[in-house]
Short mmCIF file of C-alpha atoms in Angstrom, two decimals:
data_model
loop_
_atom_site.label_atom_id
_atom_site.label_comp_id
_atom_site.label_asym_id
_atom_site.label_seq_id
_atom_site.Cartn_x
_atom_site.Cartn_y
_atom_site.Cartn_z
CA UNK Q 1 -3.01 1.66 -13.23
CA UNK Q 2 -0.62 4.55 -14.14
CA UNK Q 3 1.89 5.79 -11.29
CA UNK Q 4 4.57 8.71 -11.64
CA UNK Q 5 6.51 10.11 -8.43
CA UNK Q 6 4.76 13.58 -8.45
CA UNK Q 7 3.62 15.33 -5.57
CA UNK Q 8 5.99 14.08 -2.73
CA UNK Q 9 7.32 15.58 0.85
CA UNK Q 10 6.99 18.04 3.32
CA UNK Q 11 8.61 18.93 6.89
CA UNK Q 12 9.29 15.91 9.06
CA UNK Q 13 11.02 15.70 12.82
CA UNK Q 14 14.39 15.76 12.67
CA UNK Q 15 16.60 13.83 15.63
CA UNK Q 16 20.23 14.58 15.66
CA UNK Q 17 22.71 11.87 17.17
CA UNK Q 18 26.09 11.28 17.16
CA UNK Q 19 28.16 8.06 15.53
CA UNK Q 20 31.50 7.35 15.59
CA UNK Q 21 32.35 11.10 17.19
CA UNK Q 22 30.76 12.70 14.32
CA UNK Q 23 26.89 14.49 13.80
CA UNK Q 24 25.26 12.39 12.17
CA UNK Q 25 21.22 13.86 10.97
CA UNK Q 26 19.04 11.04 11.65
CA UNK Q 27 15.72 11.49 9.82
CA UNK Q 28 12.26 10.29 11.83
CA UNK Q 29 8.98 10.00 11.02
CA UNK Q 30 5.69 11.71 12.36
CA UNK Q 31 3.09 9.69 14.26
CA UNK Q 32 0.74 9.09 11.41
CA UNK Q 33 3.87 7.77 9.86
CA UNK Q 34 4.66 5.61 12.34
CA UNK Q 35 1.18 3.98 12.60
CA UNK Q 36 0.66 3.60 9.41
CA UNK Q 37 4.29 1.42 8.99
CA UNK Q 38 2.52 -0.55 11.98
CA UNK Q 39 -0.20 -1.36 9.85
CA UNK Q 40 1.89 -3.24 7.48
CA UNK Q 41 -0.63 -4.54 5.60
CA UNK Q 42 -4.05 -3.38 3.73
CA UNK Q 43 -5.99 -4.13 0.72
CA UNK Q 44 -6.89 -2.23 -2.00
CA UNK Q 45 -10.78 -3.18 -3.43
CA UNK Q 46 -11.59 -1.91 -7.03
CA UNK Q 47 -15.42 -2.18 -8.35
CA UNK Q 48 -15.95 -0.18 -11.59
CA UNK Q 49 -17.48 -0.02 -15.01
CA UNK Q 50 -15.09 -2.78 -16.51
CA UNK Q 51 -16.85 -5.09 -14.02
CA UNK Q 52 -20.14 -5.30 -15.90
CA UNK Q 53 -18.57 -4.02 -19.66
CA UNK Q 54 -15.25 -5.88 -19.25
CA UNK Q 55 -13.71 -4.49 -22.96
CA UNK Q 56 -14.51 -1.02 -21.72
CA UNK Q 57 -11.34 1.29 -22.15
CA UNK Q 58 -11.83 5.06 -20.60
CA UNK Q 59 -10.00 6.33 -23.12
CA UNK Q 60 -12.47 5.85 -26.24
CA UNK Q 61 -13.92 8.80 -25.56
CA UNK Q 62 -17.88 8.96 -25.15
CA UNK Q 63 -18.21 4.96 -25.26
CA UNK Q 64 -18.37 5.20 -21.17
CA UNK Q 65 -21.25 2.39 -20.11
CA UNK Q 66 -24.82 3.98 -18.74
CA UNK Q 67 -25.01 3.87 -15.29
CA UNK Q 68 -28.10 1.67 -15.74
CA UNK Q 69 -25.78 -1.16 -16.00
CA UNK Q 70 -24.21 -0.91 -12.39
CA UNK Q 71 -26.90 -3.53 -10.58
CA UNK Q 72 -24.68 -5.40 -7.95
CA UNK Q 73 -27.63 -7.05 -6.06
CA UNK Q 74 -25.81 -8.65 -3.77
CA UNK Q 75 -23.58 -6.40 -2.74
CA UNK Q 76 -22.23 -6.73 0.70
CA UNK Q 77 -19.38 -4.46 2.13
CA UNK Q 78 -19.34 -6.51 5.27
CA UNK Q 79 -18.52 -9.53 3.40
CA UNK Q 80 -15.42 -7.26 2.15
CA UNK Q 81 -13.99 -6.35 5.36
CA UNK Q 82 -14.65 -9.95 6.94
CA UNK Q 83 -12.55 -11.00 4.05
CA UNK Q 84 -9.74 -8.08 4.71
CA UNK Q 85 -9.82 -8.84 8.27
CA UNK Q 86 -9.02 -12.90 7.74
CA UNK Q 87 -6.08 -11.87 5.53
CA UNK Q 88 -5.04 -9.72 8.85
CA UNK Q 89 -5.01 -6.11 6.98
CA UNK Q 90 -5.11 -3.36 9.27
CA UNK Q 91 -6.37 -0.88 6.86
CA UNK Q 92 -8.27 -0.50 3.46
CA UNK Q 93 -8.49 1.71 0.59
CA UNK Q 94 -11.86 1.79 -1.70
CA UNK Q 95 -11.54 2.79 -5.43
CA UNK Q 96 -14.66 5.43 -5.14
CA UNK Q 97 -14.18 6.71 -8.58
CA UNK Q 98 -11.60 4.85 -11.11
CA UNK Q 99 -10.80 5.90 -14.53
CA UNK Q 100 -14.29 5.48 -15.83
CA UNK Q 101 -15.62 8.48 -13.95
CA UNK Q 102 -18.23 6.53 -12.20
CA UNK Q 103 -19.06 7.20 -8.55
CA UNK Q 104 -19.45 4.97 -5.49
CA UNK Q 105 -21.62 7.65 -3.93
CA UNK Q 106 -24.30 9.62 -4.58
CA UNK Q 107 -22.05 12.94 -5.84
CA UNK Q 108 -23.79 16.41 -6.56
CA UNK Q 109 -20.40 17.45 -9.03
CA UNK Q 110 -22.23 15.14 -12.16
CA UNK Q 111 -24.68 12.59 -12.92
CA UNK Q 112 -22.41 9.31 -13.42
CA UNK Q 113 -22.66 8.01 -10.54
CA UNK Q 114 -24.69 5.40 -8.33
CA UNK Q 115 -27.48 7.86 -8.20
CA UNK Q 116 -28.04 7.05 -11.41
CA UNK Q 117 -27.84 3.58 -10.86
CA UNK Q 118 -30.82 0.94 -10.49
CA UNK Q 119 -28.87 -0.22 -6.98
CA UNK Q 120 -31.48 0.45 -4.65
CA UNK Q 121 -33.08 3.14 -6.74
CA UNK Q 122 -30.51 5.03 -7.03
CA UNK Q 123 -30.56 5.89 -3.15
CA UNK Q 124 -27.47 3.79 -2.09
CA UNK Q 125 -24.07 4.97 -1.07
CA UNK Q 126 -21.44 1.88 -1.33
CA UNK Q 127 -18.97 4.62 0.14
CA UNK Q 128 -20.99 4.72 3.45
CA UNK Q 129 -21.34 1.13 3.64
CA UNK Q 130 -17.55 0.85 3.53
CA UNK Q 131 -16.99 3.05 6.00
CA UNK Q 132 -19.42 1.62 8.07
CA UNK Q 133 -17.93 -2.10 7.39
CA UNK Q 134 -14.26 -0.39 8.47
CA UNK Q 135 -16.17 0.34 11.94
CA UNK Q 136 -17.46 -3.24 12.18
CA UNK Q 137 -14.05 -5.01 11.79
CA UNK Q 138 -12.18 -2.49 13.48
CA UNK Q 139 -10.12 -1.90 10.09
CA UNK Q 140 -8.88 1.52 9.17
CA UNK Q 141 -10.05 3.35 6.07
CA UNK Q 142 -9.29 4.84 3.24
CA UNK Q 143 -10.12 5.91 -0.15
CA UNK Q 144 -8.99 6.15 -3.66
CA UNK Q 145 -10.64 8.77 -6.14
CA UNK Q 146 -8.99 9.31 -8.99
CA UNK Q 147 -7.92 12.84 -10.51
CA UNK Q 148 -5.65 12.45 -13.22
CA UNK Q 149 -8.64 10.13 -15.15
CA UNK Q 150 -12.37 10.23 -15.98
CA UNK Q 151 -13.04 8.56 -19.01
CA UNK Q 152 -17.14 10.29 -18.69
CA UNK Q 153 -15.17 13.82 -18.56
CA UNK Q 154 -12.61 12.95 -21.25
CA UNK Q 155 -9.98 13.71 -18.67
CA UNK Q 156 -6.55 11.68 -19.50
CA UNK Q 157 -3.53 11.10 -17.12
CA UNK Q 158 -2.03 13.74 -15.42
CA UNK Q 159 -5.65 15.27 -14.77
CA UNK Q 160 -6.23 17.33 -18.28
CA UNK Q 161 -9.39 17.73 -20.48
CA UNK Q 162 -8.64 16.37 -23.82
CA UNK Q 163 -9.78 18.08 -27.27
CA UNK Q 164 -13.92 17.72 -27.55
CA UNK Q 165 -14.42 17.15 -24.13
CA UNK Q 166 -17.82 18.29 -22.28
CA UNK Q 167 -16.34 20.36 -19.35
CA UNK Q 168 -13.21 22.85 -19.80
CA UNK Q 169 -10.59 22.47 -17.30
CA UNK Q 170 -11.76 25.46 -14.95
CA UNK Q 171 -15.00 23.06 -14.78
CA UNK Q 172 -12.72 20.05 -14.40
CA UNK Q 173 -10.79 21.27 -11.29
CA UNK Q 174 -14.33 22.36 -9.83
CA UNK Q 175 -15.43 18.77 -10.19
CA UNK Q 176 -12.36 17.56 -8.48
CA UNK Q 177 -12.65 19.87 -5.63
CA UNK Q 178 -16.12 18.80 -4.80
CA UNK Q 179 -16.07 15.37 -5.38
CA UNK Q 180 -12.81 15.35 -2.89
CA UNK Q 181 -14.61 17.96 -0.43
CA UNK Q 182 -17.39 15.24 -0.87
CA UNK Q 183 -15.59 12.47 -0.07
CA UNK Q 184 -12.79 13.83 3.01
CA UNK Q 185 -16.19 15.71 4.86
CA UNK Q 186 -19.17 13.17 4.62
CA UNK Q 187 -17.28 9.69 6.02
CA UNK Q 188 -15.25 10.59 9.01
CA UNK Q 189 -11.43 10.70 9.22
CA UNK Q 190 -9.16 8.93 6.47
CA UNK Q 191 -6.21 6.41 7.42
CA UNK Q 192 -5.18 6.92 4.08
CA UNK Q 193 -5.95 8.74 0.63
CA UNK Q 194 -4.72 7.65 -2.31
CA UNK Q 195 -3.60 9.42 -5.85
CA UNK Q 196 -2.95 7.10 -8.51
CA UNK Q 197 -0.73 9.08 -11.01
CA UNK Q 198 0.00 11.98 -8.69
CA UNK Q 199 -1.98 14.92 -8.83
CA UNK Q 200 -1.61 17.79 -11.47
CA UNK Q 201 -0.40 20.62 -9.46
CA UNK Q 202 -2.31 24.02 -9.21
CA UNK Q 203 1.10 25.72 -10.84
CA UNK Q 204 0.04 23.46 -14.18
CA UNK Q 205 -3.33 24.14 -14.12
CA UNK Q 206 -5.06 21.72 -11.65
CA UNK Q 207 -6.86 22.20 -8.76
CA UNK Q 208 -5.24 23.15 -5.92
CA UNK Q 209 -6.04 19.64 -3.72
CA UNK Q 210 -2.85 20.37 -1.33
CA UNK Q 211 -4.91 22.75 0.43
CA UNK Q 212 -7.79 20.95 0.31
CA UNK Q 213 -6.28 17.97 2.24
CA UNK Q 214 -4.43 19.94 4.49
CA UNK Q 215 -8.09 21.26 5.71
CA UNK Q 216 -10.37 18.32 5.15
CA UNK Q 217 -7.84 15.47 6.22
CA UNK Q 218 -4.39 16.91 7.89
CA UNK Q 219 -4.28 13.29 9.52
CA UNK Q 220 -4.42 11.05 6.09
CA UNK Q 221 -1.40 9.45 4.98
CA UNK Q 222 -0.97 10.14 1.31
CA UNK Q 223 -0.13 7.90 -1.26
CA UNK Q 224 1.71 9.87 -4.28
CA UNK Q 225 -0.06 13.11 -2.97
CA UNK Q 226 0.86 16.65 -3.07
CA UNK Q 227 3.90 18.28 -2.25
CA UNK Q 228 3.87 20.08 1.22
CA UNK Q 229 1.40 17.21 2.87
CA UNK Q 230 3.67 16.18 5.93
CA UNK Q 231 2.51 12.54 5.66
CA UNK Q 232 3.20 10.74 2.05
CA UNK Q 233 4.47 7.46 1.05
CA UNK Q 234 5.89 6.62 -2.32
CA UNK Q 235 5.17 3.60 -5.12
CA UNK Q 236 8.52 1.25 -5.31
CA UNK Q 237 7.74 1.26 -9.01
CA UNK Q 238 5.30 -2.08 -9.82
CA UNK Q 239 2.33 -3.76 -9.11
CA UNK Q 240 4.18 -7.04 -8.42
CA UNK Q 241 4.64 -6.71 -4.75
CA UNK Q 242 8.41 -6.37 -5.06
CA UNK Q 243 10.04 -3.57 -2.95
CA UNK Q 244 13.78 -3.19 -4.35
CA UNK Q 245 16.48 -3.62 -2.18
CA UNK Q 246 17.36 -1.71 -0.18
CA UNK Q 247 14.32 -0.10 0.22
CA UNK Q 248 15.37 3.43 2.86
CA UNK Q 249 11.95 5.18 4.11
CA UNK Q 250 14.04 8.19 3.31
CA UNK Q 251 14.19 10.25 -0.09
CA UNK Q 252 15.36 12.76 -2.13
CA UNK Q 253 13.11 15.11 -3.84
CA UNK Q 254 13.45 17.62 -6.85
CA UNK Q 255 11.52 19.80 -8.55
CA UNK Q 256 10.27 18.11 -11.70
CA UNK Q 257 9.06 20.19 -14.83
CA UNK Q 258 5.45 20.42 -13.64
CA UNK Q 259 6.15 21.51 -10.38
CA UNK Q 260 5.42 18.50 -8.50
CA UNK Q 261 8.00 16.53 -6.41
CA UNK Q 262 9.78 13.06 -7.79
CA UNK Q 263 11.74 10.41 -5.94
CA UNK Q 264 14.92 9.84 -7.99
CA UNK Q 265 15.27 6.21 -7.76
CA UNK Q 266 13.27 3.32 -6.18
CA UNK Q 267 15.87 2.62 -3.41
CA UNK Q 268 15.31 5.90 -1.61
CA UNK Q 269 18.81 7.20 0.05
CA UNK Q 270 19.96 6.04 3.64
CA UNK Q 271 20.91 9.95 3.92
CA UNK Q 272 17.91 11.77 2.32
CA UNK Q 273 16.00 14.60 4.11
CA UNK Q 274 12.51 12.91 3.43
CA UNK Q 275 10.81 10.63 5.55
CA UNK Q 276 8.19 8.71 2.43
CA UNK Q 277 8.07 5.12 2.62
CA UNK Q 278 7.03 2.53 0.08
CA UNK Q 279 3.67 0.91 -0.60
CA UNK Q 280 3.69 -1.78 -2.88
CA UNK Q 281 0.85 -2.86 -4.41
CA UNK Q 282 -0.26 -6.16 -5.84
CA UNK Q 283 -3.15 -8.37 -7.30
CA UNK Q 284 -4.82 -11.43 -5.71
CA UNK Q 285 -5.08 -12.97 -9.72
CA UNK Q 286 -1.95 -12.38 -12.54
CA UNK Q 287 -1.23 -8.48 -13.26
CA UNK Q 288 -0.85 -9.93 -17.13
CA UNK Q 289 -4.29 -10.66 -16.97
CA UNK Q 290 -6.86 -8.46 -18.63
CA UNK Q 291 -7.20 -5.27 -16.63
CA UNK Q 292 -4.57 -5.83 -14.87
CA UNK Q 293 -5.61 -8.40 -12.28
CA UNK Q 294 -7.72 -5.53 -10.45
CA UNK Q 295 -11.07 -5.68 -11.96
CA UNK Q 296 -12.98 -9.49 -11.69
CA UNK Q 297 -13.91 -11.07 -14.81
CA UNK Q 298 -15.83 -14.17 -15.14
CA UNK Q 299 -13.58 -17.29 -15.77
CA UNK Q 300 -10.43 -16.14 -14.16
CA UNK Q 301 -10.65 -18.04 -10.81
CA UNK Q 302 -7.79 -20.29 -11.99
CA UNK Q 303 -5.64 -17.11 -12.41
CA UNK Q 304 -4.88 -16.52 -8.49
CA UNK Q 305 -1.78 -16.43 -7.67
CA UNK Q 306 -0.55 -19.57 -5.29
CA UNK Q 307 0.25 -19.05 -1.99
CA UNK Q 308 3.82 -20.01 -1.97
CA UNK Q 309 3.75 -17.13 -4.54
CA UNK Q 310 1.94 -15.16 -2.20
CA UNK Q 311 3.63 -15.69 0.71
CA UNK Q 312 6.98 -14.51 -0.83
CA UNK Q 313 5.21 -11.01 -2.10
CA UNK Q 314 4.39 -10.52 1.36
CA UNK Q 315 8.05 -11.02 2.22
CA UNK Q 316 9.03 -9.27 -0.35
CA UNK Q 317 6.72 -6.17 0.88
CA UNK Q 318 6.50 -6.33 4.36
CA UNK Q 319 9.91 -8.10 4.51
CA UNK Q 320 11.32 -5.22 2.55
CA UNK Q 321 10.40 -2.31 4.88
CA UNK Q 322 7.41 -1.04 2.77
CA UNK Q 323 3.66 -1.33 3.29
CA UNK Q 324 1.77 -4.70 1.23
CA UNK Q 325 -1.45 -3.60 -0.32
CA UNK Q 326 -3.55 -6.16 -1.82
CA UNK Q 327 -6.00 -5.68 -4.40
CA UNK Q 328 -9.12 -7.41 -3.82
CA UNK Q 329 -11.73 -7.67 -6.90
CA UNK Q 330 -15.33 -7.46 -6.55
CA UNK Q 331 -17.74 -9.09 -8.94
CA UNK Q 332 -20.99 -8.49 -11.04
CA UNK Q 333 -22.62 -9.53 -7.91
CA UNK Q 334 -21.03 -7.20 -5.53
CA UNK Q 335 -19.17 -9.90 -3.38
CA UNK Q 336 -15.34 -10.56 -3.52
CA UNK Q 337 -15.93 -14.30 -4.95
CA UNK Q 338 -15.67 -17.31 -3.10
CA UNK Q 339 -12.59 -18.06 -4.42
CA UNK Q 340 -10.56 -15.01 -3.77
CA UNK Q 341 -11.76 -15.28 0.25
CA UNK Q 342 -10.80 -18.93 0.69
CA UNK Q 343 -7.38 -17.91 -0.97
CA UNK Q 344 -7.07 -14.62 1.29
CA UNK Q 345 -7.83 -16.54 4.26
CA UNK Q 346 -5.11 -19.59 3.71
CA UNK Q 347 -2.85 -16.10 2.94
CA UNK Q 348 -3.32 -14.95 6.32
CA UNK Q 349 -3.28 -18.35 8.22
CA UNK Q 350 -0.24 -18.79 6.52
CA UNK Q 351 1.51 -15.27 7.63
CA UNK Q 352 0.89 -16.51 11.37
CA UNK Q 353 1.64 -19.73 11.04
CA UNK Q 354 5.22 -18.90 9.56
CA UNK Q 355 5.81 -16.08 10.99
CA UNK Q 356 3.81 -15.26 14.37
CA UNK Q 357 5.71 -16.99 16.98
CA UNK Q 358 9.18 -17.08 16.81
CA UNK Q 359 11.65 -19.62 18.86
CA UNK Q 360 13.68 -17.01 20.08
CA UNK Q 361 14.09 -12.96 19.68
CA UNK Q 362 15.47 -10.07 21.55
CA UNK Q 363 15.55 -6.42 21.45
CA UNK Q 364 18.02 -3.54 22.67
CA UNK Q 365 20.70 -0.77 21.93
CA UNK Q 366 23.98 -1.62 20.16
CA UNK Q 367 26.08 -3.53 17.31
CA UNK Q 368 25.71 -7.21 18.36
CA UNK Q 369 22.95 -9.61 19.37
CA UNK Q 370 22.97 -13.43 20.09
CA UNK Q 371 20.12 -15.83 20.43
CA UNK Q 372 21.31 -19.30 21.82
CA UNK Q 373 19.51 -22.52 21.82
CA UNK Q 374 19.14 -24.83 24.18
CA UNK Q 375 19.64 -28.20 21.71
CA UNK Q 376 20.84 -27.24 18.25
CA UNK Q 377 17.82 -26.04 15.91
CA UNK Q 378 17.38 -25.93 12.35
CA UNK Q 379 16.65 -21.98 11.89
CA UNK Q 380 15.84 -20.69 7.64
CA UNK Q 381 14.21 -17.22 8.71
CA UNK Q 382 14.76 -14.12 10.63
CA UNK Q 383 13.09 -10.99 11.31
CA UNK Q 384 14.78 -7.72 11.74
CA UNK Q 385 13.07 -4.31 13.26
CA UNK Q 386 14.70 -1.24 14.25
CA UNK Q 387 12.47 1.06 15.99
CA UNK Q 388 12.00 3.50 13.57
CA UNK Q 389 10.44 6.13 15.97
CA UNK Q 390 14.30 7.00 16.37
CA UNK Q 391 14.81 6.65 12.66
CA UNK Q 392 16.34 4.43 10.59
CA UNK Q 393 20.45 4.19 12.01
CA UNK Q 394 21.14 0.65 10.74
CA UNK Q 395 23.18 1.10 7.29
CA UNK Q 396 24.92 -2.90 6.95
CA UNK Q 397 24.53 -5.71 8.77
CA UNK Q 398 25.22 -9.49 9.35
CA UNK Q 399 23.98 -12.64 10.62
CA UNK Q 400 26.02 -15.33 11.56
CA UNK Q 401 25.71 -18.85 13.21
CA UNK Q 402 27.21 -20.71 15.47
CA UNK Q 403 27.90 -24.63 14.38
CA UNK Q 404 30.35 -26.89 15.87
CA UNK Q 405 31.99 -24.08 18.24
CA UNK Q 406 32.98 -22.27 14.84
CA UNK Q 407 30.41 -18.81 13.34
CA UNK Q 408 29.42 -19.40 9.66
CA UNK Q 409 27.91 -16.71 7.38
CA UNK Q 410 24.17 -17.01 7.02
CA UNK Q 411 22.98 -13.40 5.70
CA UNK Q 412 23.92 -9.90 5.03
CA UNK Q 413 22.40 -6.73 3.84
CA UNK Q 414 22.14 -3.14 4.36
CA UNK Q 415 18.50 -1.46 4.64
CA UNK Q 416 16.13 -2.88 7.96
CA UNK Q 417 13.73 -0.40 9.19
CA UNK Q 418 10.39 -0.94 10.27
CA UNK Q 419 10.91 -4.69 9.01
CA UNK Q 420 13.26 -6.95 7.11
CA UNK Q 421 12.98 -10.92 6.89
CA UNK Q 422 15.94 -12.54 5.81
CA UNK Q 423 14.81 -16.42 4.28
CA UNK Q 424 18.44 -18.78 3.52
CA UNK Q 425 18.99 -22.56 3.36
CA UNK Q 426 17.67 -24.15 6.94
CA UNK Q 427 20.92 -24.80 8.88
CA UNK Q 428 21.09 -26.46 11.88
CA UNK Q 429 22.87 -23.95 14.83
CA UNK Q 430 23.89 -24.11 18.52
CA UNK Q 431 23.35 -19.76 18.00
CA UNK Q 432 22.34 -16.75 15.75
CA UNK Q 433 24.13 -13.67 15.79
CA UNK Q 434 23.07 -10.23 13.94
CA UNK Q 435 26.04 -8.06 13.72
CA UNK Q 436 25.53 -4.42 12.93
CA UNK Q 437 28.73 -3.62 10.55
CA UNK Q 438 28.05 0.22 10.03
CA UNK Q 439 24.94 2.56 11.39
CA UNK Q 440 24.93 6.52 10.95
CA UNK Q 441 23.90 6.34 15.20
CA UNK Q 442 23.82 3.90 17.89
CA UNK Q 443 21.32 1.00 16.70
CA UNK Q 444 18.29 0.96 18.21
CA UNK Q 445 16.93 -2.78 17.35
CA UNK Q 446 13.31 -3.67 18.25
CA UNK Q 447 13.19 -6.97 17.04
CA UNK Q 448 15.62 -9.87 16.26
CA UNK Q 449 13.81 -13.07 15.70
CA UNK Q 450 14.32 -16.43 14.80
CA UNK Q 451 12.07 -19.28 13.34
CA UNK Q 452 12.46 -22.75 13.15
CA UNK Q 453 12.15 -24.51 9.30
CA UNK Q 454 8.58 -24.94 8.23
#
C-alpha cells in the first residue's frame, strides 16, 4: 500500500493559556478527535482479488481476475469482529474496494463487483454484514475504498486514468462519487474513512470528495483525507507499527504542487497549528512477505509475527501517542484463519496482562508527581497520559527513582499526549517520580502509572 501526506487539516479549537508569564497557543482537538485517540486501537481487514489469484498485480492492465472467481463460502463477518474484539480493538476499517477495483457490495457505478460474484448469487453484500458484525460486538466502523487505484478502470496512484483505459477521467470521478455516495449513505455513520494515497484534489482534476464527506459523513475521522475536513489523522510513514519519536498530534501544513496539504516531517511540531494525529499501521504476518503481509496466502502461517514482537509494536504505537491499526487477512474461505485468531487473542491477553492494572498511578495539575511504595518494588514500565482535551502542554520530561534515600535517572523524553509507555531495565525502588522539565502551559497529567516486572 502506497501513502503520501496529501489532503490534510482544517479548523480546530484553539485554547489559549499562559506559561511562564508568557501566551502560550495551546492547540486542542475536537470531540471526534478525542474519541477516536480513546480508541487506541483498531484493525484493518483486507479481502481482495489477490486472495484467490495471489500473482495478480493491478497494474497489468486488463489481466484483472473475473469476478466468477470471488466464492468465499464460508464467509463469516461475525467471526471477524469476535476476532477484533479478543484483540480489544475499539474500531475497524474494511477494505471495500482495494486496488483491484473489485467491490464488497453490490455497486450500481460498474459491474466488478460481488454482484457479479457466485457468493450467494450474486445477492450478497459483505459491506452490510460488516456493519452489522460492528453492531454485534459493539465495535466502531469504518471503511476503506480506494480512489487513487482500480486496476479494472486502469486508474494508477494518485487517482488518474492511464493511456487505453475504458472510462475517461470525467467518467472516473463519476465512479468515485457514487461508489463513495454508495458507501457513506447505505451503512449508517462512519467512525472512520480511510484514503490510502490521499485523494487527487478537484483543483488537479479529481472529484471533488471534500464536499462529499463533509455532507455524507461530517462525523468520520479521516485518514489522509481532504484538506478542509476538520477531523484527519496522518500516516507516521510505515507499515511497521513504529511511530517516530516524538510523535506531537500537532502539524504543519503547506500547500504541495497538487493542491493538497502535506505534513513536513513524521515528528509533527510541539508548536504547529494542526491538530492530526498518527495512525500506524501494521501486519499480523511479515510486511516483506508477498503482498505485503495484508492479503492471506496459503502456506504463510509460520510468517506471524511473535508476540514479544507484537507486543513492542503496540508499544511502539499506542506507547507513542498514535493510533495501532492491525491488519487482519481473510482467506479463500472467507474466515480470518485459525491461526491469525489464536495469535490475536494471546495479543490482547497479553496487552491486559502487562499493562491493565498498574501497582500504583496518580493524576493531577503541575510539574512533579511521586508514587511511593510501601516495601521496595522492582518497577521496568510506566505509562504517561496528559489529558489531551486541554491539549498537549507537556514538551520534556523525567522520571526518576528513589533507591537507598538517593533519586537515580530511570527515563526521559519529550512528546506524551494521549499516551506514552516508557519500558527500562527493572530496578528495584522505595519511589517513582515524573518530573515535568519544560511545558508550553501548566501540565495537565491524566495518568502516571507504574507496573511491576513481568
Amino acid at each position: 500500500m502506497k501513502k503520501t501526506f496529501a489532503g490534510l487539516l482544517a479548523a480546530l479549537s484553539v485554547l489559549i493559556s499562559c506559561s511562564s508569564n508568557e501566551t502560550t497557543t495551546v492547540v486542542t482537538p475536537n470531540a471526534r478527535q478525542l474519541a477516536w485517540a480513546d480508541a487506541e486501537m483498531g484493525v484493518l481487514i483486507h479481502f481482495d482479488m489477490p486472495v484467490y489469484q495471489p500473482d495478480y498485480n493491478f497494474r497489468n492492465w486488463g489481466t484483472h481476475p473475473d469476478a466468477s472467481v470471488f466464492n468465499p463460502t464460508e464467509l463469516n463477518t461475525d467471526q471477524w469482529l469476535e476476532t477484533a474484539h479478543k484483540l480489544g480493538a475499539k474500531y475497524a476499517v474494511l477494505v471495500a474496494k482495494h486496488c483491484s477495483g473489485f467491490s464488497l457490495w453490490p455497486t450500481e457505478a460498474h459491474d466488478y463487483s460481488i454482484k457479479q460474484s457466485p457468493w450467494k448469487n450474486g445477492e450478497g453484500d459483505i459491506v452490510a454484514d460488516f456493519i452489522a458484525s460492528c453492531k454485534k460486538y459493539n465495535i466502531k466502523p469504518g471503511i476503506y475504498a480506494s480512489t487513487t487505484a482500480n486496476g479494472y478502470l486502469y486508474v494508477d496512484n494518485p487517482g488518474v486514468v492511464q493511456e487505453g483505459g475504458p472510462v475517461s477521467q470525467e467518467e472516473y470521478n463519476k465512479i468515485v462519487t457514487q461508489q463513495l455516495t454508495e458507501l457513506w449513505s447505505n451503512y449508517g455513520e462512519l467512525f472512520e474513512i480511510w484514503f490510502d494515497g490521499g485523494v487527487l484534489s478537484k483543483e488537479q482534476g479529481g472529484a471533488d470528495v471534500l464536499s462529499l464527506v463533509q455532507k455524507l459523513q461530517p462525523n468520520a475521522i479521516a485518514f489522509q483525507g481532504p484538506y478542509g475536513h476538520p477531523n484527519l489523522v496522518r500516516w507516521v510513514g510505515n507499515e511497521e507499527g513504529v511511530a517516530p519519536y516524538p510523535c506531537w498530534s500537532t502539524a504543519d501544513s503547506t500547500t504541495n504542487a497538487d493542491g493538497t496539504r502535506v505534513i513536513n516531517g513524521l515528528n509533527g511540531d510541539p508548536f504547529a497549528p494542526f491538530w492530526c494525529p498518527g495512525e500506524s499501521d501494521f501486519t499480523l504476518r511479515w510486511n516483506r512477505s508477498f503482498q505485503g503481509g495484508w492479503f492471506w496466502t496459503a502456506g504463510q502461517d509460520s510468517m506471524m509475527f511473535n508476540i514479544p514482537e507484537l507486543l513492542t509494536k503496540y508499544e511502539t504505537s499506542v506507547g507513542r501517542n498514535t493510533n495501532m491499526l492491525l491488519g487482519l487477512v481473510i482467506n479463500d474461505k472467507g474466515l480470518i484463519p485459525d491461526a491469525d485468531v489464536r495469535q490475536i487473542e494471546t495479543l490482547g491477553k497479553e496487552i491486559v496482562r502487562q499493562y491493565g492494572i498498574p501497582l500504583q498511578q496518580t493524576s493531577g495539575t503541575g510539574s512533579e508527581y511521586i508514587l511511593s511504595f510501601d516495601k521496595p518494588t522492582s518497577i521496568n514500565r510506566v505509562i504517561l497520559q496528559e489529558d489531551i482535551a486541554k491539549g498537549e502542554r507537556v514538551l520534556k520530561y523525567s522520571l526518576k527513582g528513589k533507591k537507598n534515600n538517593e533519586w537515580i535517572d530511570l527515563a526521559s523524553g519529550s512528546c506524551i499526549g494521549h499516551k506514552h509507555i516508557d519500558r527500562f531495565e527493572p530496578q528495584t525502588l522505595d519511589a517513582i517520580k515524573l518530573v515535568v522539565d519544560e511545558s508550553k502551559a501548566d501540565p495537565q497529567i491524566m495518568n502516571f502509572s507504574v507496573f511491576e516486572t513481568i
